[in-house]
Coordinates of N, CA and C in Angstrom, one line a residue:
D19 N 13.3 -7.5 -6.4 CA 11.9 -7.6 -6.2 C 11.5 -7.0 -4.9
Q20 N 10.3 -6.4 -4.9 CA 9.8 -5.8 -3.7 C 9.1 -6.8 -2.8
I21 N 9.3 -6.6 -1.5 CA 8.7 -7.6 -0.5 C 7.3 -7.2 -0.2
Q22 N 6.4 -8.2 -0.3 CA 5.0 -8.0 0.1 C 4.8 -8.2 1.6
S23 N 5.3 -9.3 2.1 CA 5.1 -9.5 3.5 C 6.3 -10.4 4.1
I24 N 6.5 -10.3 5.3 CA 7.5 -11.2 6.0 C 6.8 -11.8 7.2
L25 N 6.7 -13.1 7.3 CA 6.1 -13.8 8.4 C 7.0 -14.8 9.0
P26 N 7.0 -15.0 10.3 CA 7.7 -16.0 11.0 C 7.0 -17.4 10.8
I27 N 7.8 -18.5 10.6 CA 7.2 -19.8 10.5 C 8.1 -20.8 11.3
R28 N 7.4 -21.8 11.8 CA 8.2 -22.9 12.5 C 8.8 -23.8 11.5
G29 N 9.6 -24.8 11.9 CA 10.2 -25.7 11.0 C 9.2 -26.5 10.2
D30 N 8.0 -26.6 10.6 CA 6.9 -27.4 9.9 C 6.2 -26.5 8.9
G31 N 6.6 -25.2 8.8 CA 6.0 -24.3 7.8 C 4.8 -23.6 8.3
L32 N 4.4 -23.8 9.5 CA 3.2 -23.2 10.1 C 3.6 -21.8 10.6
R33 N 2.8 -20.8 10.4 CA 3.0 -19.5 10.9 C 2.9 -19.5 12.4
C34 N 3.7 -18.7 13.0 CA 3.7 -18.7 14.5 C 4.1 -17.3 15.0
S35 N 4.1 -17.1 16.3 CA 4.6 -15.8 16.8 C 6.1 -15.7 16.6
A36 N 6.5 -14.4 16.5 CA 8.0 -14.2 16.2 C 8.8 -14.8 17.3
A37 N 8.4 -14.9 18.5 CA 9.2 -15.5 19.6 C 9.4 -17.0 19.4
E38 N 8.5 -17.7 18.7 CA 8.6 -19.1 18.5 C 9.3 -19.5 17.2
S39 N 9.5 -18.5 16.4 CA 10.0 -18.9 15.0 C 11.4 -19.4 14.9
E40 N 11.6 -20.4 14.1 CA 12.9 -20.9 13.8 C 13.3 -20.5 12.4
A41 N 12.4 -20.0 11.6 CA 12.6 -19.6 10.2 C 11.7 -18.5 9.9
T42 N 12.0 -17.8 8.8 CA 11.2 -16.7 8.3 C 10.8 -16.9 6.9
F43 N 9.5 -16.6 6.6 CA 9.0 -16.8 5.3 C 8.7 -15.5 4.6
V44 N 9.3 -15.2 3.5 CA 9.2 -13.9 2.8 C 8.4 -14.1 1.5
E45 N 7.4 -13.2 1.3 CA 6.6 -13.3 0.1 C 6.9 -12.0 -0.7
F46 N 7.3 -12.2 -1.9 CA 7.6 -11.0 -2.8 C 6.3 -10.6 -3.6
L47 N 6.3 -9.4 -4.1 CA 5.1 -8.9 -4.9 C 5.0 -9.8 -6.1
S48 N 6.0 -10.4 -6.6 CA 5.9 -11.2 -7.8 C 5.2 -12.5 -7.5
G49 N 4.9 -12.8 -6.2 CA 4.2 -14.0 -5.9 C 5.2 -15.1 -5.5
E50 N 6.5 -14.9 -5.6 CA 7.5 -15.9 -5.2 C 7.7 -15.9 -3.7
Y51 N 8.1 -17.0 -3.1 CA 8.3 -17.1 -1.7 C 9.8 -17.5 -1.4
L52 N 10.3 -17.1 -0.3 CA 11.6 -17.5 0.1 C 11.6 -17.8 1.6
R53 N 12.2 -19.0 2.0 CA 12.3 -19.4 3.4 C 13.7 -19.0 3.8
I54 N 13.9 -18.3 4.9 CA 15.2 -18.0 5.5 C 15.3 -18.7 6.8
D55 N 16.3 -19.5 7.0 CA 16.4 -20.3 8.2 C 17.1 -19.5 9.3
L56 N 16.5 -18.4 9.7 CA 16.9 -17.5 10.8 C 15.6 -17.1 11.5
P57 N 15.8 -16.8 12.8 CA 14.6 -16.3 13.5 C 14.1 -15.0 12.9
F58 N 12.8 -14.8 13.0 CA 12.1 -13.6 12.4 C 12.8 -12.3 12.8
G59 N 13.0 -12.1 14.1 CA 13.6 -10.8 14.5 C 15.0 -10.5 13.9
E60 N 15.8 -11.6 13.7 CA 17.1 -11.4 13.2 C 17.0 -11.1 11.7
V61 N 16.1 -11.7 11.0 CA 15.9 -11.3 9.5 C 15.5 -9.9 9.4
L62 N 14.5 -9.4 10.2 CA 14.1 -8.0 10.2 C 15.2 -7.1 10.5
E63 N 16.0 -7.4 11.5 CA 17.1 -6.6 11.9 C 18.1 -6.4 10.7
R64 N 18.5 -7.6 10.1 CA 19.5 -7.5 9.0 C 18.9 -6.8 7.8
L65 N 17.6 -7.0 7.5 CA 17.1 -6.3 6.3 C 17.0 -4.7 6.6
C66 N 16.8 -4.3 7.8 CA 16.8 -2.9 8.2 C 18.3 -2.4 8.1
E67 N 19.2 -3.1 8.6 CA 20.6 -2.7 8.5 C 21.1 -2.5 7.1
C68 N 20.7 -3.3 6.2 CA 21.2 -3.1 4.8 C 20.3 -2.2 4.0
G69 N 19.3 -1.6 4.6 CA 18.4 -0.6 3.9 C 17.4 -1.2 3.0
K70 N 17.1 -2.5 3.1 CA 16.1 -3.2 2.2 C 14.7 -2.9 2.7
I71 N 14.5 -2.8 4.0 CA 13.3 -2.5 4.6 C 13.5 -1.4 5.7
Y72 N 12.5 -0.8 6.2 CA 12.7 0.2 7.2 C 11.7 -0.1 8.3
E73 N 12.1 0.2 9.5 CA 11.2 0.0 10.7 C 10.0 0.9 10.5
D74 N 8.8 0.4 10.8 CA 7.6 1.2 10.7 C 7.3 1.7 12.0
D75 N 7.6 3.0 12.2 CA 7.5 3.7 13.5 C 6.2 4.5 13.6
R76 N 5.2 4.2 12.6 CA 3.9 4.9 12.6 C 3.1 4.3 13.8
T77 N 2.3 5.2 14.4 CA 1.4 4.8 15.4 C 0.2 4.1 14.7
E78 N -0.6 3.4 15.5 CA -1.8 2.7 14.9 C -2.7 3.7 14.2
D79 N -2.8 5.0 14.7 CA -3.7 6.0 14.1 C -3.1 6.5 12.8
E80 N -1.8 6.3 12.5 CA -1.2 6.8 11.3 C -1.3 5.8 10.1
I81 N -1.7 4.6 10.3 CA -1.8 3.6 9.3 C -3.1 3.7 8.6
L82 N -3.1 3.8 7.2 CA -4.3 4.0 6.4 C -5.0 2.6 6.4
R83 N -6.3 2.7 6.5 CA -7.2 1.5 6.3 C -8.2 1.8 5.2
F84 N -8.4 0.7 4.4 CA -9.4 0.9 3.3 C -10.5 -0.2 3.5
T85 N -11.7 0.2 3.1 CA -12.8 -0.8 3.1 C -12.6 -1.7 1.9
P86 N -13.3 -2.8 1.9 CA -13.3 -3.7 0.7 C -13.7 -2.9 -0.6
A87 N -14.7 -2.1 -0.5 CA -15.2 -1.3 -1.6 C -14.2 -0.3 -2.1
E88 N -13.5 0.3 -1.1 CA -12.4 1.2 -1.5 C -11.2 0.5 -2.2
L89 N -10.9 -0.7 -1.6 CA -9.8 -1.5 -2.3 C -10.2 -1.9 -3.7
K90 N -11.4 -2.3 -3.9 CA -11.9 -2.7 -5.2 C -11.8 -1.5 -6.2
E91 N -12.2 -0.4 -5.7 CA -12.2 0.8 -6.6 C -10.7 1.2 -6.9
L92 N -9.9 1.2 -5.9 CA -8.5 1.5 -6.2 C -7.8 0.5 -7.1
G93 N -8.1 -0.8 -6.9 CA -7.5 -1.8 -7.8 C -8.0 -1.6 -9.3
E94 N -9.2 -1.2 -9.5 CA -9.8 -0.9 -10.8 C -9.1 0.3 -11.4
A95 N -8.9 1.4 -10.6 CA -8.2 2.6 -11.1 C -6.8 2.3 -11.5
F96 N -6.1 1.5 -10.7 CA -4.7 1.1 -11.0 C -4.7 0.3 -12.3
D97 N -5.6 -0.6 -12.5 CA -5.6 -1.4 -13.7 C -5.9 -0.5 -14.9
A98 N -6.6 0.6 -14.7 CA -6.9 1.5 -15.8 C -5.8 2.5 -16.1
G99 N -4.7 2.4 -15.3 CA -3.6 3.3 -15.6 C -3.5 4.5 -14.6
Y100 N -4.2 4.5 -13.5 CA -4.1 5.6 -12.6 C -3.3 5.0 -11.4
Y101 N -2.2 5.7 -11.1 CA -1.2 5.1 -10.2 C -1.1 5.9 -8.8
F102 N -1.8 7.0 -8.7 CA -1.8 7.8 -7.5 C -3.2 8.2 -7.1
M103 N -3.4 8.5 -5.8 CA -4.6 9.0 -5.3 C -4.4 10.1 -4.3
A104 N -5.3 11.0 -4.2 CA -5.2 12.1 -3.2 C -6.6 12.7 -3.0
K105 N -6.8 13.3 -1.8 CA -8.1 13.8 -1.4 C -7.9 15.4 -1.3
D106 N -8.9 16.1 -1.9 CA -8.9 17.5 -1.8 C -9.5 18.0 -0.5
K107 N -9.2 19.2 -0.1 CA -9.8 19.7 1.2 C -11.3 19.6 1.2
D108 N -12.0 19.7 0.1 CA -13.4 19.6 0.1 C -13.9 18.2 0.2
G109 N -13.0 17.2 0.3 CA -13.4 15.8 0.5 C -13.5 15.0 -0.8
K110 N -13.3 15.6 -2.0 CA -13.4 14.9 -3.2 C -12.1 14.1 -3.4
V111 N -12.2 12.8 -3.8 CA -11.0 12.0 -4.0 C -10.8 11.7 -5.4
F112 N -9.6 11.8 -5.9 CA -9.2 11.5 -7.3 C -8.1 10.6 -7.4
A113 N -8.1 9.8 -8.5 CA -6.9 9.0 -8.9 C -6.2 9.7 -10.1
Y114 N -4.9 9.6 -10.1 CA -4.1 10.3 -11.1 C -3.2 9.4 -11.9
K115 N -3.0 9.6 -13.2 CA -2.0 8.8 -14.0 C -0.6 9.2 -13.6
E116 N -0.3 10.4 -13.3 CA 1.0 10.9 -13.0 C 0.9 11.4 -11.5
E117 N 2.0 11.5 -10.8 CA 2.0 12.0 -9.5 C 1.5 13.4 -9.5
P118 N 0.4 13.7 -8.8 CA -0.1 15.0 -8.7 C 0.7 16.0 -7.8
I119 N 0.4 17.3 -8.0 CA 1.0 18.3 -7.1 C -0.1 19.0 -6.4
R120 N 0.2 19.4 -5.1 CA -0.8 20.1 -4.4 C -0.7 21.6 -4.6
R121 N -1.8 22.2 -4.9 CA -1.9 23.7 -5.0 C -2.9 24.2 -4.0
G122 N -2.5 24.7 -2.9 CA -3.5 25.1 -1.9 C -4.2 24.0 -1.3
A123 N -5.5 24.0 -1.4 CA -6.4 22.9 -0.8 C -6.7 21.8 -1.9
Y124 N -6.1 21.9 -3.0 CA -6.4 20.9 -4.1 C -5.2 20.3 -4.7
W125 N -5.3 19.0 -5.1 CA -4.3 18.3 -5.8 C -4.6 18.4 -7.3
N126 N -3.6 18.6 -8.1 CA -3.8 18.8 -9.5 C -2.9 17.9 -10.3
S127 N -3.4 17.4 -11.4 CA -2.7 16.5 -12.3 C -1.6 17.3 -13.0
R128 N -0.4 16.7 -13.2 CA 0.7 17.3 -13.9 C 0.4 17.3 -15.4
L129 N -0.5 16.4 -15.8 CA -0.8 16.3 -17.3 C -1.8 17.4 -17.7
N130 N -1.7 17.9 -18.9 CA -2.6 19.0 -19.3 C -3.9 18.4 -19.9
D131 N -4.0 17.1 -20.1 CA -5.3 16.6 -20.7 C -6.3 16.2 -19.6
A132 N -7.5 16.2 -20.0 CA -8.6 15.9 -19.0 C -8.5 14.5 -18.5
A133 N -7.8 13.6 -19.2 CA -7.8 12.2 -18.9 C -6.7 11.9 -17.8
G134 N -6.1 12.9 -17.3 CA -5.0 12.8 -16.3 C -5.5 12.4 -14.9
N135 N -6.8 12.5 -14.7 CA -7.3 12.1 -13.4 C -8.8 11.7 -13.5
I136 N -9.2 10.9 -12.5 CA -10.6 10.5 -12.5 C -11.1 10.7 -11.0
R137 N -12.4 11.0 -10.9 CA -13.0 11.1 -9.6 C -13.3 9.7 -9.0
L138 N -13.0 9.5 -7.8 CA -13.3 8.2 -7.1 C -14.6 8.4 -6.4
N139 N -15.4 7.3 -6.2 CA -16.7 7.5 -5.6 C -16.8 7.1 -4.1
E140 N -15.9 6.3 -3.7 CA -15.9 5.8 -2.3 C -15.4 7.0 -1.4
P141 N -15.8 7.0 -0.1 CA -15.5 8.1 0.8 C -14.0 8.2 1.3
Y142 N -13.3 7.1 1.4 CA -11.9 7.1 1.9 C -11.8 7.9 3.1
E143 N -12.5 7.5 4.2 CA -12.5 8.2 5.4 C -11.1 8.3 6.1
D144 N -10.3 7.3 5.9 CA -8.9 7.3 6.5 C -7.9 8.2 5.8
V145 N -8.3 8.7 4.5 CA -7.3 9.5 3.8 C -7.6 11.0 4.1
Q146 N -6.6 11.7 4.5 CA -6.8 13.1 4.8 C -6.3 14.0 3.7
W147 N -6.8 15.1 3.5 CA -6.5 16.0 2.4 C -5.1 16.6 2.5
D148 N -4.6 16.7 3.8 CA -3.3 17.4 4.0 C -2.1 16.4 4.1
L149 N -2.2 15.2 3.6 CA -1.1 14.4 3.5 C 0.0 15.1 2.7
P150 N 1.3 14.9 3.1 CA 2.4 15.6 2.4 C 2.6 15.2 1.0
L151 N 2.3 13.9 0.7 CA 2.4 13.4 -0.7 C 1.2 12.6 -1.1
P152 N 0.9 12.4 -2.4 CA -0.2 11.6 -2.8 C 0.1 10.1 -2.4
I153 N -0.9 9.3 -2.4 CA -0.7 7.9 -2.1 C -0.5 7.1 -3.4
C154 N 0.6 6.4 -3.4 CA 0.9 5.5 -4.6 C 0.1 4.3 -4.5
L155 N -0.5 3.9 -5.6 CA -1.5 2.7 -5.6 C -0.8 1.4 -5.9
D156 N 0.5 1.3 -6.1 CA 1.1 0.0 -6.4 C 0.8 -1.1 -5.5
N157 N 1.1 -0.9 -4.2 CA 0.9 -1.9 -3.2 C -0.5 -2.1 -2.9
I158 N -1.3 -1.1 -2.9 CA -2.7 -1.1 -2.6 C -3.5 -2.0 -3.6
A159 N -3.1 -1.8 -4.9 CA -3.7 -2.5 -6.0 C -3.4 -4.0 -5.9
E160 N -2.1 -4.3 -5.5 CA -1.7 -5.7 -5.3 C -2.5 -6.4 -4.2
I161 N -2.7 -5.6 -3.1 CA -3.4 -6.2 -1.9 C -4.9 -6.4 -2.4
A162 N -5.5 -5.5 -3.1 CA -6.8 -5.7 -3.6 C -6.9 -7.0 -4.5
R163 N -6.0 -7.2 -5.3 CA -6.0 -8.4 -6.2 C -5.9 -9.7 -5.3
R164 N -5.0 -9.7 -4.3 CA -4.8 -10.8 -3.5 C -6.0 -11.1 -2.6
K165 N -6.7 -10.1 -2.2 CA -7.9 -10.4 -1.4 C -9.1 -10.7 -2.2
K166 N -9.0 -10.5 -3.5 CA -10.0 -10.9 -4.5 C -11.4 -10.2 -4.1
F167 N -11.4 -8.9 -4.1 CA -12.6 -8.2 -3.8 C -13.4 -8.0 -5.0
D168 N -13.2 -8.8 -6.0 CA -14.0 -8.6 -7.3 C -15.4 -9.1 -7.2
T169 N -15.8 -9.7 -6.0 CA -17.2 -10.1 -5.8 C -18.1 -9.1 -5.2
L170 N -17.6 -7.9 -4.9 CA -18.4 -6.9 -4.2 C -19.3 -6.2 -5.2

């Protein structure tokens, strides 16, 4: 099962800083939880060592951020069967059923039918057209569901 988040917790189950933690609380995408009676840093180190997670060495500027409206739209696209997104050089953003390929300044669906992609309406300011790969919507759609942006 894929990991959604890892948070340090004290013995009483309260979240705390990693320095204070006596145990680590792991949440899986399935919604299940696991308590590991090891300090947070040690759990992260061991998971990195065995290749289950990787250290995130991105800078703050490299992390994508989405507005609530963008998350809502991406969650709806995912639920409709569109699993990837990408932005063309002209700023148009599309969701794709199959992983698209980039041809020059544009991303193109690998499917030959017109239903292989849909145009998204939100601006997605944080998404750049020149990303090396399209963005997979799996985790983004799960985050949208958990934050319950259905009231927007």
